[in-house]
């Protein structure tokens, strides 16, 4: 995954969320759970974890200052 840079968290309320899960469905479920509570820039796919680690990763961005409806 790409490195997180200062712009991703430059404003209070912005966050980068990285989920490590055993399966795509679990990672996407976590993303949906947070999307119901705050505005997010969703990820459209998971990526494999490191070659020696099982599971997948999903990284997305959220903004606690905005409602989920915006």
PDB file of C-alpha atoms in Angstrom:
ATOM      1  CA  UNK A   1       0.000   0.000   0.000  1.00  0.00           C
ATOM      2  CA  UNK A   2       1.039   3.544  -0.611  1.00  0.00           C
ATOM      3  CA  UNK A   3       2.420   5.603   2.220  1.00  0.00           C
ATOM      4  CA  UNK A   4       0.043   7.868   4.148  1.00  0.00           C
ATOM      5  CA  UNK A   5       0.982  11.510   3.600  1.00  0.00           C
ATOM      6  CA  UNK A   6       0.289  14.676   5.596  1.00  0.00           C
ATOM      7  CA  UNK A   7      -2.586  15.766   3.330  1.00  0.00           C
ATOM      8  CA  UNK A   8      -4.583  12.689   4.347  1.00  0.00           C
ATOM      9  CA  UNK A   9      -4.731  13.901   7.960  1.00  0.00           C
ATOM     10  CA  UNK A  10      -4.047  17.638   7.621  1.00  0.00           C
ATOM     11  CA  UNK A  11      -7.387  18.779   9.028  1.00  0.00           C
ATOM     12  CA  UNK A  12      -8.907  17.790  12.385  1.00  0.00           C
ATOM     13  CA  UNK A  13     -11.503  15.100  11.792  1.00  0.00           C
ATOM     14  CA  UNK A  14      -9.740  13.431   8.848  1.00  0.00           C
ATOM     15  CA  UNK A  15      -8.452   9.905   9.305  1.00  0.00           C
ATOM     16  CA  UNK A  16      -6.992   7.052   7.328  1.00  0.00           C
ATOM     17  CA  UNK A  17      -8.443   3.667   8.261  1.00  0.00           C
ATOM     18  CA  UNK A  18      -6.668   0.468   7.323  1.00  0.00           C
ATOM     19  CA  UNK A  19      -8.471  -2.792   7.988  1.00  0.00           C
ATOM     20  CA  UNK A  20      -6.676  -6.135   8.043  1.00  0.00           C
ATOM     21  CA  UNK A  21      -9.105  -9.041   7.848  1.00  0.00           C
ATOM     22  CA  UNK A  22      -9.238 -12.716   7.017  1.00  0.00           C
ATOM     23  CA  UNK A  23     -11.575 -12.181   4.047  1.00  0.00           C
ATOM     24  CA  UNK A  24     -12.841  -9.472   1.689  1.00  0.00           C
ATOM     25  CA  UNK A  25     -16.342  -9.661   3.130  1.00  0.00           C
ATOM     26  CA  UNK A  26     -15.157  -8.795   6.636  1.00  0.00           C
ATOM     27  CA  UNK A  27     -13.055  -5.826   5.512  1.00  0.00           C
ATOM     28  CA  UNK A  28     -15.921  -4.448   3.402  1.00  0.00           C
ATOM     29  CA  UNK A  29     -18.360  -4.922   6.312  1.00  0.00           C
ATOM     30  CA  UNK A  30     -16.142  -2.769   8.543  1.00  0.00           C
ATOM     31  CA  UNK A  31     -16.030  -0.089   5.834  1.00  0.00           C
ATOM     32  CA  UNK A  32     -19.855  -0.154   5.517  1.00  0.00           C
ATOM     33  CA  UNK A  33     -20.252   0.099   9.284  1.00  0.00           C
ATOM     34  CA  UNK A  34     -18.167   3.274   9.413  1.00  0.00           C
ATOM     35  CA  UNK A  35     -19.824   4.680   6.270  1.00  0.00           C
ATOM     36  CA  UNK A  36     -23.148   4.599   8.099  1.00  0.00           C
ATOM     37  CA  UNK A  37     -21.742   6.880  10.801  1.00  0.00           C
ATOM     38  CA  UNK A  38     -19.546   9.395   8.949  1.00  0.00           C
ATOM     39  CA  UNK A  39     -18.486  10.503   5.482  1.00  0.00           C
ATOM     40  CA  UNK A  40     -15.905   8.245   3.863  1.00  0.00           C
ATOM     41  CA  UNK A  41     -14.013   7.961   0.610  1.00  0.00           C
ATOM     42  CA  UNK A  42     -14.524   4.229   0.172  1.00  0.00           C
ATOM     43  CA  UNK A  43     -12.046   1.766  -1.218  1.00  0.00           C
ATOM     44  CA  UNK A  44     -13.305  -0.189  -4.204  1.00  0.00           C
ATOM     45  CA  UNK A  45     -11.195  -3.295  -3.612  1.00  0.00           C
ATOM     46  CA  UNK A  46      -9.053  -5.075  -1.070  1.00  0.00           C
ATOM     47  CA  UNK A  47      -5.379  -5.873  -1.516  1.00  0.00           C
ATOM     48  CA  UNK A  48      -3.514  -8.972  -0.377  1.00  0.00           C
ATOM     49  CA  UNK A  49      -1.494  -8.614   2.791  1.00  0.00           C
ATOM     50  CA  UNK A  50       2.228  -9.307   2.812  1.00  0.00           C
ATOM     51  CA  UNK A  51       3.161 -12.600   1.120  1.00  0.00           C
ATOM     52  CA  UNK A  52       3.844 -14.347   4.427  1.00  0.00           C
ATOM     53  CA  UNK A  53       0.610 -13.121   6.079  1.00  0.00           C
ATOM     54  CA  UNK A  54      -2.916 -14.411   5.475  1.00  0.00           C
ATOM     55  CA  UNK A  55      -5.885 -12.220   4.696  1.00  0.00           C
ATOM     56  CA  UNK A  56      -6.500  -8.893   2.983  1.00  0.00           C
ATOM     57  CA  UNK A  57      -6.178  -5.168   3.634  1.00  0.00           C
ATOM     58  CA  UNK A  58      -8.576  -2.365   2.878  1.00  0.00           C
ATOM     59  CA  UNK A  59      -7.634   1.294   3.269  1.00  0.00           C
ATOM     60  CA  UNK A  60     -10.119   4.141   3.119  1.00  0.00           C
ATOM     61  CA  UNK A  61     -10.412   7.719   4.289  1.00  0.00           C
ATOM     62  CA  UNK A  62     -13.002   9.222   6.590  1.00  0.00           C
ATOM     63  CA  UNK A  63     -14.083  12.672   7.661  1.00  0.00           C
ATOM     64  CA  UNK A  64     -15.685  12.936  11.088  1.00  0.00           C
ATOM     65  CA  UNK A  65     -16.730  16.531  10.383  1.00  0.00           C
ATOM     66  CA  UNK A  66     -19.240  15.496   7.684  1.00  0.00           C
ATOM     67  CA  UNK A  67     -22.398  13.469   8.017  1.00  0.00           C
ATOM     68  CA  UNK A  68     -22.622  10.139   6.255  1.00  0.00           C
ATOM     69  CA  UNK A  69     -25.364  11.563   4.020  1.00  0.00           C
ATOM     70  CA  UNK A  70     -23.108  14.191   2.391  1.00  0.00           C
TER      71      UNK A  70
END
